[in-house]
Amino acid sequence: MITIGLVDDNPTLLRNISQNLSIFDEVEILFKANGGFDALDKLNNHHPDMLLMDIEMPEMDGIETTRRIKELFPSIKIMMLSVLDREDKIFEAIKAGASGYLTKDEKPSKIVAAIEELMEGGAPMSPAIAMKTLQILRNQEIIGQKIESYLSPESYNLSKREIEILEKVAAGLTYNQIADQLFISAKTARKHIENIYQKLQVHSKLEAVAVAQKNKWV
Amino acid sequence: MITIGLVDDNPTLLRNISQNLSIFDEVEILFKANGGFDALDKLNNHHPDMLLMDIEMPEMDGIETTRRIKELFPSIKIMMLSVLDREDKIFEAIKAGASGYLTKDEKPSKIVAAIEELMEGGAPMSPAIAMKTLQILRNQEIIGQKIESYLSPESYNLSKREIEILEKVAAGLTYNQIADQLFISAKTARKHIENIYQKLQVHSKLEAVAVAQKNKWV
DNA sequence: AAAACAATAGGGCATTTGACGTATTTTACT
DNA sequence: AGTAAAATACGTCAAATGCCCTATTGTTTT
């Protein structure tokens, strides 16, 4: 028997989900919370195995609620429910500590199956969500690439100060702004940048920054 | 009816899976390939909707096979099968273009369900695999910062041409070089860039490129 | 001690860039 | 058919940039 807490700002949906799940004896609903603050409050007296959490909530949304709950009760698993499937929300939810992510239109039997999968250490996701997750991963080719292929600033014989200057350049600062921030004269800043160009074999700020970025110095 | 190609180096497992799936009429096995090279060969004559691909294969492994097949036939969906669930393999598989990832001990009915989910645009994964995927994502916090703020060039009201120009700027080209490449006058290129600055609320090439990069337009 | 390098600072000059105009032609949409 | 938006082009000016040069001071290496 898996004990569950429901968190949603919409009383109607709350009752709805509750009813849908009540016919399954694999799960028991411990409490229904009206929004994030109520959830945090209810968790002082109840200790469910997991939570079904709506993402879109006023005041404190599901992501923030998840973050706080995970901090206080790390062992409670959280499954996000959402009508939307915005990419950034998915990622945010994962970062906040959610272990599952379903769209609200899933059939009750599916939801129960997902609940069980989650309690067994899985990460149930609606098909569309799972795909989005993969897409996010696929876009992060950086991770998969070899760090070996990156060159260190030292391999270009850049001095400490020059690296510092280059960072400012990459931040989009002008000579004068760099000079101000590093307490040197604009002429000196320019000189440094000239030397950097020499070492990197480039001829403009843009190209210098491009080299820095390619090698992941910034 | 979903048509399938099986790719495995082990003839016994090949027959096994084939038999397990044959009792379902949702799927039809078009061919069985003995390893990656055989799969590439068979794809010249058969065109299945998707492939079930073993990861661990001698000569050419499932990842490399997937990469090559995806290059030649991007529309064919590929589900990886593996006895292992090594994190790096998962990521490699995703990067290579796999859309699903199952462990071999799944029940035939689960496999068929996964096949259907995959053809409907989902990304079926065994629970443990899904969890690993989330973990990988969760570890890439760098990405997190960027993902939350993705905006489309259109949301800045950038026109097609302006996006094109911005790409050239990001490539480090000067006004004159951009003008040459796009067969317009340098004056026009400058005007476009001026307009881009307005729309992006920036005041230099460097800043403009920074915005473009933050939003992953380049 | 000498040599090499890093960091600092400046002079001068040609080019590029950014910001402000105006104006014509094409394209798109109603 | 008429209007709005986009793409095209030009002019001007001040500021920023890229590139040449020299020079002083301190640190490190040989």
Coordinates of C-alpha atoms (C1' of nucleotides) in Angstrom, one line a residue:
Chain A
M1 CA 0.0 0.0 0.0
I2 CA 1.4 3.3 -1.1
T3 CA 0.4 6.4 0.8
I4 CA 0.0 9.6 -1.2
G5 CA -0.5 13.3 -0.7
L6 CA -2.3 15.4 -3.4
V7 CA -1.2 19.0 -4.0
D8 CA -3.3 21.2 -6.3
D9 CA -4.8 24.6 -6.2
N10 CA -8.0 23.5 -7.9
P11 CA -10.4 21.9 -5.5
T12 CA -12.4 20.3 -8.3
L13 CA -9.3 18.6 -9.8
L14 CA -8.3 17.6 -6.4
R15 CA -11.6 15.8 -5.8
N16 CA -11.4 14.4 -9.3
I17 CA -8.0 12.8 -9.0
S18 CA -8.8 11.7 -5.5
Q19 CA -11.9 9.9 -6.7
N20 CA -10.2 8.3 -9.6
L21 CA -7.5 6.9 -7.4
S22 CA -9.8 5.8 -4.6
I23 CA -11.0 2.7 -6.5
F24 CA -7.4 1.3 -6.6
D25 CA -6.4 -0.4 -3.4
E26 CA -2.7 -0.2 -4.2
V27 CA -2.8 3.4 -3.1
E28 CA -4.2 5.4 -0.2
I29 CA -4.6 9.1 -0.2
L30 CA -3.4 10.5 3.1
F31 CA -4.3 14.1 2.5
K32 CA -5.3 16.7 -0.1
A33 CA -3.5 20.0 0.1
N34 CA -4.7 23.3 -1.4
G35 CA -1.5 24.7 -2.9
G36 CA 2.1 24.7 -1.8
F37 CA 1.9 26.3 1.6
D38 CA -0.9 24.0 2.6
A39 CA 1.2 21.0 1.5
L40 CA 4.2 22.1 3.6
D41 CA 1.8 22.5 6.5
K42 CA 0.1 19.1 6.1
L43 CA 3.5 17.4 5.9
N44 CA 4.1 18.2 9.6
N45 CA 1.4 15.8 10.6
H46 CA 1.3 13.3 7.7
H47 CA 4.1 11.4 6.1
P48 CA 3.1 10.0 2.7
D49 CA 5.4 7.9 0.6
M50 CA 5.0 10.3 -2.3
L51 CA 3.2 13.4 -3.6
L52 CA 1.3 14.1 -6.7
M53 CA 2.0 17.8 -7.4
D54 CA 0.4 20.2 -9.8
I55 CA 3.0 22.4 -11.5
E56 CA 0.8 25.4 -12.3
M57 CA -0.2 26.9 -9.0
P58 CA -0.6 30.5 -8.0
E59 CA 1.4 31.9 -5.0
M60 CA 4.0 29.1 -4.9
D61 CA 4.2 26.9 -8.0
G62 CA 4.9 23.2 -8.0
I63 CA 8.6 23.6 -8.7
E64 CA 9.2 25.8 -5.8
T65 CA 7.1 23.7 -3.5
T66 CA 9.0 20.6 -4.6
R67 CA 12.3 22.3 -3.9
R68 CA 11.2 23.2 -0.4
I69 CA 9.7 19.8 0.4
K70 CA 12.8 18.0 -0.9
E71 CA 14.9 20.1 1.4
L72 CA 12.8 19.2 4.4
F73 CA 11.8 15.7 3.5
P74 CA 14.3 14.3 1.0
S75 CA 12.8 10.8 1.1
I76 CA 9.4 11.8 -0.1
K77 CA 9.1 11.1 -3.8
I78 CA 7.4 13.7 -5.9
M79 CA 5.5 13.2 -9.2
M80 CA 4.7 16.3 -11.1
L81 CA 1.3 16.7 -12.8
S82 CA 0.8 19.3 -15.6
V83 CA -1.5 20.2 -18.4
L84 CA 1.4 21.8 -20.2
D85 CA 4.7 20.2 -21.1
R86 CA 6.9 23.2 -21.4
E87 CA 10.5 22.2 -21.9
D88 CA 11.9 24.5 -19.3
K89 CA 9.4 23.5 -16.7
I90 CA 10.3 19.9 -17.2
F91 CA 13.9 20.6 -16.6
E92 CA 13.2 22.9 -13.6
A93 CA 11.1 20.1 -12.1
I94 CA 13.8 17.6 -12.5
K95 CA 16.3 20.0 -11.0
A96 CA 14.0 20.7 -8.1
G97 CA 13.9 17.0 -7.3
A98 CA 10.8 15.5 -9.0
S99 CA 11.2 11.9 -10.0
G100 CA 8.2 11.6 -12.4
Y101 CA 6.3 13.8 -14.7
L102 CA 2.8 13.1 -16.0
T103 CA 0.4 15.1 -18.0
K104 CA -3.0 15.4 -16.4
D105 CA -4.9 13.6 -19.1
E106 CA -3.4 10.2 -18.3
K107 CA -5.8 7.4 -17.5
P108 CA -6.2 6.7 -13.8
S109 CA -4.8 3.2 -14.3
K110 CA -1.8 4.7 -16.0
I111 CA -1.3 7.1 -13.1
V112 CA -1.4 4.2 -10.6
A113 CA 1.1 2.3 -12.7
A114 CA 3.3 5.3 -12.7
I115 CA 3.0 5.7 -9.0
E116 CA 4.1 2.1 -8.5
E117 CA 7.0 2.5 -11.0
L118 CA 8.1 5.6 -9.1
M119 CA 8.1 3.8 -5.8
E120 CA 10.2 1.0 -7.3
G121 CA 12.9 3.5 -8.2
G122 CA 11.8 4.3 -11.7
A123 CA 11.1 7.7 -13.3
P124 CA 7.7 7.4 -15.0
M125 CA 7.0 10.1 -17.7
S126 CA 4.3 10.6 -20.2
P127 CA 5.5 9.8 -23.7
A128 CA 5.7 13.4 -24.8
I129 CA 7.5 14.4 -21.7
A130 CA 10.0 11.5 -22.0
M131 CA 10.7 12.6 -25.6
K132 CA 11.3 16.2 -24.4
T133 CA 13.7 14.9 -21.8
L134 CA 15.7 13.1 -24.4
Q135 CA 15.7 16.1 -26.6
I136 CA 17.1 18.2 -23.8
L137 CA 19.8 15.6 -23.2
R138 CA 20.5 15.3 -26.9
N139 CA 21.1 19.0 -27.2
Q140 CA 23.7 19.0 -24.6
E141 CA 26.4 17.5 -26.7
I142 CA 29.0 19.3 -24.7
I143 CA 28.8 16.6 -22.0
G144 CA 29.5 13.8 -24.4
Q145 CA 32.5 15.5 -26.0
K146 CA 36.0 14.9 -24.9
I147 CA 37.5 17.4 -22.6
E148 CA 40.8 16.5 -24.2
S149 CA 40.0 18.4 -27.3
Y150 CA 39.8 21.6 -25.4
L151 CA 42.9 23.6 -25.1
S152 CA 43.9 25.4 -21.9
P153 CA 44.5 29.2 -21.9
E154 CA 48.1 28.3 -20.9
S155 CA 48.7 26.4 -24.1
Y156 CA 48.3 29.7 -25.9
N157 CA 50.8 31.2 -23.4
L158 CA 48.1 33.5 -22.1
S159 CA 49.2 35.1 -18.8
K160 CA 46.9 35.2 -15.7
R161 CA 46.2 38.8 -16.3
E162 CA 45.4 38.3 -19.9
I163 CA 42.9 35.6 -19.1
E164 CA 41.3 38.0 -16.7
I165 CA 41.1 40.6 -19.4
L166 CA 39.8 38.1 -21.9
E167 CA 36.9 37.3 -19.5
K168 CA 36.0 41.0 -19.4
V169 CA 36.1 41.2 -23.1
A170 CA 33.8 38.1 -23.3
A171 CA 31.4 39.9 -21.0
G172 CA 31.1 42.5 -23.7
L173 CA 32.9 45.3 -21.9
T174 CA 34.6 48.1 -23.7
Y175 CA 38.3 49.1 -23.2
N176 CA 37.2 51.8 -20.8
Q177 CA 34.9 49.6 -18.8
I178 CA 37.6 47.0 -18.5
A179 CA 40.1 49.6 -17.4
D180 CA 37.7 50.8 -14.7
Q181 CA 37.0 47.4 -13.4
L182 CA 40.6 46.4 -13.1
F183 CA 41.9 49.7 -12.0
I184 CA 44.3 50.1 -14.9
S185 CA 44.4 52.7 -17.7
A186 CA 42.5 52.1 -20.9
K187 CA 45.8 52.1 -22.7
T188 CA 47.0 49.2 -20.7
A189 CA 43.8 47.3 -21.3
R190 CA 44.2 47.8 -25.0
K191 CA 47.8 46.7 -24.8
H192 CA 46.8 43.5 -23.1
I193 CA 44.1 42.8 -25.7
E194 CA 46.6 43.5 -28.4
N195 CA 48.9 40.9 -26.9
I196 CA 46.0 38.4 -26.6
Y197 CA 45.2 38.9 -30.3
Q198 CA 48.8 38.0 -31.1
K199 CA 48.7 34.9 -29.0
L200 CA 45.4 33.7 -30.2
Q201 CA 46.0 34.7 -33.8
V202 CA 42.8 36.8 -34.0
H203 CA 42.0 40.3 -35.0
S204 CA 38.9 41.4 -33.1
K205 CA 37.2 41.0 -29.8
L206 CA 34.5 38.8 -31.4
E207 CA 37.1 36.4 -32.7
A208 CA 38.9 36.3 -29.4
V209 CA 35.7 35.6 -27.5
A210 CA 34.9 32.8 -30.1
V211 CA 38.2 31.1 -29.3
A212 CA 37.6 31.5 -25.6
Q213 CA 34.2 29.9 -25.9
K214 CA 35.3 27.1 -28.2
N215 CA 37.8 26.1 -25.6
K216 CA 35.4 26.6 -22.8
W217 CA 37.3 29.2 -20.9
V218 CA 34.2 31.1 -20.5
Chain B
M1 CA 0.5 -2.8 -37.8
I2 CA 4.1 -1.7 -36.9
T3 CA 6.9 -3.2 -38.9
I4 CA 10.1 -4.0 -37.1
G5 CA 13.7 -5.0 -37.8
L6 CA 15.6 -6.9 -35.1
V7 CA 19.4 -6.3 -34.7
D8 CA 21.4 -8.6 -32.5
D9 CA 24.6 -10.5 -32.7
N10 CA 23.2 -13.5 -30.8
P11 CA 21.1 -15.8 -33.0
T12 CA 19.5 -17.4 -30.0
L13 CA 18.3 -14.1 -28.5
L14 CA 17.2 -13.0 -32.0
R15 CA 15.0 -16.1 -32.3
N16 CA 13.8 -15.6 -28.8
I17 CA 12.7 -12.0 -29.2
S18 CA 11.2 -12.8 -32.5
Q19 CA 9.1 -15.6 -31.1
N20 CA 8.0 -13.5 -28.1
L21 CA 6.8 -10.7 -30.4
S22 CA 5.2 -13.0 -33.0
I23 CA 2.2 -13.7 -30.9
F24 CA 1.2 -10.0 -31.0
D25 CA -0.6 -8.9 -34.1
E26 CA 0.3 -5.2 -33.5
V27 CA 3.8 -5.8 -34.7
E28 CA 5.3 -7.6 -37.7
I29 CA 9.0 -8.5 -37.9
L30 CA 10.3 -7.6 -41.3
F31 CA 13.8 -9.0 -40.8
K32 CA 16.4 -10.2 -38.4
A33 CA 19.9 -8.9 -38.8
N34 CA 23.1 -10.4 -37.4
G35 CA 25.0 -7.4 -36.2
G36 CA 25.3 -3.9 -37.4
F37 CA 26.7 -4.5 -40.9
D38 CA 24.0 -7.0 -41.7
A39 CA 21.4 -4.5 -40.5
L40 CA 22.7 -1.8 -42.8
D41 CA 22.7 -4.3 -45.6
K42 CA 19.1 -5.5 -44.9
L43 CA 17.9 -1.9 -44.8
N44 CA 18.5 -1.6 -48.5
N45 CA 15.7 -4.0 -49.2
H46 CA 13.5 -3.6 -46.2
H47 CA 12.0 -0.5 -44.7
P48 CA 10.7 -1.2 -41.2
D49 CA 9.1 1.5 -39.1
M50 CA 11.6 0.9 -36.4
L51 CA 14.4 -1.2 -35.1
L52 CA 15.1 -3.1 -31.9
M53 CA 18.8 -2.8 -31.5
D54 CA 21.1 -4.6 -29.1
I55 CA 23.7 -2.3 -27.7
E56 CA 26.4 -4.8 -26.9
M57 CA 27.6 -6.2 -30.2
P58 CA 31.1 -7.1 -31.4
E59 CA 32.6 -5.5 -34.6
M60 CA 30.1 -2.5 -34.7
D61 CA 28.1 -1.9 -31.5
G62 CA 24.5 -0.7 -31.3
I63 CA 25.5 2.9 -30.8
E64 CA 27.6 3.2 -33.9
T65 CA 25.1 1.2 -35.9
T66 CA 22.4 3.6 -34.7
R67 CA 24.5 6.6 -35.7
R68 CA 25.0 5.3 -39.2
I69 CA 21.4 4.2 -39.7
K70 CA 20.1 7.5 -38.5
E71 CA 22.3 9.3 -41.0
L72 CA 21.0 7.2 -43.9
F73 CA 17.4 6.7 -42.7
P74 CA 16.5 9.4 -40.2
S75 CA 12.9 8.5 -40.1
I76 CA 13.5 5.0 -38.8
K77 CA 12.9 5.0 -35.0
I78 CA 15.4 3.0 -33.0
M79 CA 14.9 1.4 -29.6
M80 CA 17.9 0.1 -27.8
L81 CA 18.0 -3.1 -25.9
S82 CA 20.6 -3.9 -23.3
V83 CA 21.3 -6.1 -20.5
L84 CA 23.4 -3.4 -18.9
D85 CA 22.3 0.1 -18.1
R86 CA 25.6 1.9 -18.0
E87 CA 25.1 5.6 -17.8
D88 CA 27.5 6.6 -20.5
K89 CA 26.0 4.1 -22.9
I90 CA 22.6 5.6 -22.3
F91 CA 23.8 9.0 -23.1
E92 CA 25.7 7.8 -26.1
A93 CA 22.6 6.0 -27.4
I94 CA 20.5 9.1 -27.0
K95 CA 23.1 11.2 -28.8
A96 CA 23.3 8.6 -31.6
G97 CA 19.6 9.0 -32.1
A98 CA 17.9 6.3 -30.2
S99 CA 14.4 7.1 -29.0
G100 CA 13.8 4.4 -26.5
Y101 CA 15.9 2.3 -24.2
L102 CA 14.8 -1.0 -22.7
T103 CA 16.5 -3.6 -20.7
K104 CA 16.2 -7.1 -22.1
D105 CA 14.4 -8.6 -19.2
E106 CA 11.2 -6.7 -19.9
K107 CA 8.1 -8.8 -20.5
P108 CA 7.1 -9.2 -24.1
S109 CA 3.8 -7.3 -23.5
K110 CA 5.9 -4.4 -22.1
I111 CA 8.1 -4.4 -25.1
V112 CA 5.1 -4.3 -27.4
A113 CA 3.6 -1.4 -25.3
A114 CA 7.0 0.4 -25.6
I115 CA 7.0 -0.1 -29.3
E116 CA 3.6 1.4 -29.6
E117 CA 4.6 4.3 -27.4
L118 CA 7.7 5.0 -29.4
M119 CA 5.7 5.0 -32.7
E120 CA 3.3 7.5 -31.1
G121 CA 6.2 9.9 -30.5
G122 CA 7.1 8.9 -27.0
A123 CA 10.4 7.8 -25.5
P124 CA 9.8 4.6 -23.6
M125 CA 12.4 3.7 -21.1
S126 CA 12.8 1.0 -18.5
P127 CA 12.3 2.4 -15.0
A128 CA 15.9 2.2 -14.0
I129 CA 17.0 3.7 -17.3
A130 CA 14.5 6.6 -17.0
M131 CA 15.9 7.3 -13.6
K132 CA 19.5 7.3 -14.9
T133 CA 18.4 9.7 -17.6
L134 CA 17.0 12.1 -15.1
Q135 CA 20.1 11.8 -13.0
I136 CA 22.2 12.7 -16.0
L137 CA 20.0 15.7 -16.6
R138 CA 20.0 16.7 -13.0
N139 CA 23.8 16.7 -13.0
Q140 CA 24.0 19.1 -15.9
E141 CA 23.1 22.2 -14.0
I142 CA 25.0 24.4 -16.4
I143 CA 22.4 23.6 -18.9
G144 CA 19.7 24.4 -16.5
Q145 CA 20.5 28.0 -16.3
K146 CA 20.3 28.3 -20.0
I147 CA 17.3 26.3 -20.7
E148 CA 15.0 28.3 -18.5
S149 CA 15.6 31.4 -20.5
Y150 CA 15.4 30.1 -24.0
L151 CA 13.6 32.6 -26.2
S152 CA 13.0 32.4 -30.0
P153 CA 14.4 35.0 -32.3
E154 CA 10.8 35.8 -33.2
S155 CA 10.0 36.8 -29.7
Y156 CA 12.4 39.7 -30.2
N157 CA 10.6 40.4 -33.5
L158 CA 13.7 39.6 -35.5
S159 CA 13.0 39.2 -39.2
K160 CA 14.4 36.3 -41.2
R161 CA 17.0 38.5 -42.7
E162 CA 18.0 39.9 -39.4
I163 CA 18.6 36.4 -38.0
E164 CA 20.7 35.7 -41.0
I165 CA 22.7 38.8 -40.4
L166 CA 23.1 38.0 -36.8
E167 CA 24.5 34.6 -37.6
K168 CA 27.2 36.3 -39.7
V169 CA 27.9 38.7 -36.9
A170 CA 28.3 35.8 -34.5
A171 CA 30.7 34.3 -36.9
G172 CA 32.9 37.3 -36.3
L173 CA 32.5 38.9 -39.7
T174 CA 32.9 42.7 -40.2
Y175 CA 30.2 44.8 -42.0
N176 CA 32.1 44.5 -45.2
Q177 CA 32.5 40.8 -45.0
I178 CA 28.8 40.4 -44.2
A179 CA 27.9 42.6 -47.1
D180 CA 30.0 40.6 -49.5
Q181 CA 28.6 37.3 -48.4
L182 CA 25.0 38.4 -48.6
F183 CA 25.5 40.4 -51.8
I184 CA 24.2 43.7 -50.2
S185 CA 26.0 46.9 -49.6
A186 CA 27.9 47.5 -46.4
K187 CA 25.5 50.3 -45.6
T188 CA 22.6 47.9 -45.6
A189 CA 24.4 45.4 -43.4
R190 CA 25.0 48.1 -40.9
K191 CA 21.4 49.2 -41.0
H192 CA 20.3 45.7 -40.3
I193 CA 22.6 45.4 -37.4
E194 CA 21.4 48.7 -36.1
N195 CA 17.9 47.4 -36.2
I196 CA 18.9 44.2 -34.5
Y197 CA 20.5 46.2 -31.7
Q198 CA 17.3 48.1 -31.2
K199 CA 15.3 44.9 -31.0
L200 CA 17.7 43.1 -28.7
Q201 CA 18.4 46.2 -26.6
V202 CA 22.1 46.0 -27.0
H203 CA 24.8 48.3 -28.2
S204 CA 27.6 46.2 -29.7
K205 CA 28.3 43.1 -31.8
L206 CA 29.6 41.4 -28.7
E207 CA 26.4 41.9 -26.7
A208 CA 24.2 40.9 -29.6
V209 CA 26.1 37.7 -30.1
A210 CA 25.9 37.1 -26.3
V211 CA 22.1 37.3 -26.5
A212 CA 22.0 35.0 -29.5
Q213 CA 24.2 32.5 -27.7
K214 CA 22.2 32.6 -24.5
N215 CA 19.1 31.7 -26.4
K216 CA 20.9 29.1 -28.4
W217 CA 20.3 30.7 -31.8
V218 CA 23.8 30.0 -32.7
Chain C
dA1 C1' 74.1 39.6 -13.1
dA2 C1' 71.8 39.1 -17.4
dA3 C1' 68.0 37.8 -19.9
dA4 C1' 63.2 36.9 -20.5
dC5 C1' 58.7 37.9 -19.3
dA6 C1' 54.6 40.1 -17.3
dA7 C1' 52.2 44.1 -16.2
dT8 C1' 51.9 48.7 -16.5
dA9 C1' 51.4 53.2 -19.5
dG10 C1' 51.5 56.1 -23.3
dG11 C1' 51.5 58.3 -28.7
dG12 C1' 49.7 58.1 -33.2
dC13 C1' 46.8 56.7 -37.1
dA14 C1' 43.6 54.2 -40.1
dT15 C1' 39.6 51.6 -39.9
dT16 C1' 35.4 50.0 -37.8
dT17 C1' 31.7 50.6 -35.3
dG18 C1' 27.5 52.6 -33.2
dA19 C1' 23.9 56.1 -33.5
dC20 C1' 21.4 59.4 -35.9
dG21 C1' 19.3 60.8 -40.1
dT22 C1' 16.6 60.0 -44.9
dA23 C1' 14.7 57.4 -48.8
dT24 C1' 13.5 53.8 -52.4
dT25 C1' 12.1 49.3 -53.7
dT26 C1' 10.1 44.6 -52.5
dT27 C1' 7.2 41.8 -50.2
dA28 C1' 3.2 40.5 -47.5
dC29 C1' -1.3 41.1 -46.1
dT30 C1' -5.8 42.8 -46.1
Chain D
dA1 C1' -5.8 48.2 -54.5
dG2 C1' -3.8 50.1 -50.6
dT3 C1' -1.1 49.8 -46.5
dA4 C1' 2.4 47.9 -43.5
dA5 C1' 6.5 45.7 -42.9
dA6 C1' 10.9 44.4 -44.5
dA7 C1' 14.9 45.0 -47.2
dT8 C1' 17.6 47.9 -49.5
dA9 C1' 20.9 52.1 -49.7
dC10 C1' 23.2 56.4 -48.6
dG11 C1' 25.3 60.4 -45.4
dT12 C1' 27.4 62.1 -41.3
dC13 C1' 29.9 62.1 -36.9
dA14 C1' 31.8 60.7 -32.6
dA15 C1' 33.4 56.9 -30.3
dA16 C1' 35.6 52.5 -30.2
dT17 C1' 38.8 49.5 -32.1
dG18 C1' 43.0 47.4 -34.2
dC19 C1' 47.7 48.1 -35.1
dC20 C1' 52.0 50.2 -35.2
dC21 C1' 55.5 52.1 -31.9
dT22 C1' 58.3 53.1 -27.3
dA23 C1' 59.1 52.7 -22.4
dT24 C1' 59.3 51.7 -17.2
dT25 C1' 58.9 48.6 -13.4
dG26 C1' 58.9 44.3 -11.1
dT27 C1' 59.4 39.2 -11.2
dT28 C1' 61.2 35.0 -12.6
dT29 C1' 64.5 32.1 -14.9
dT30 C1' 68.9 30.9 -16.3

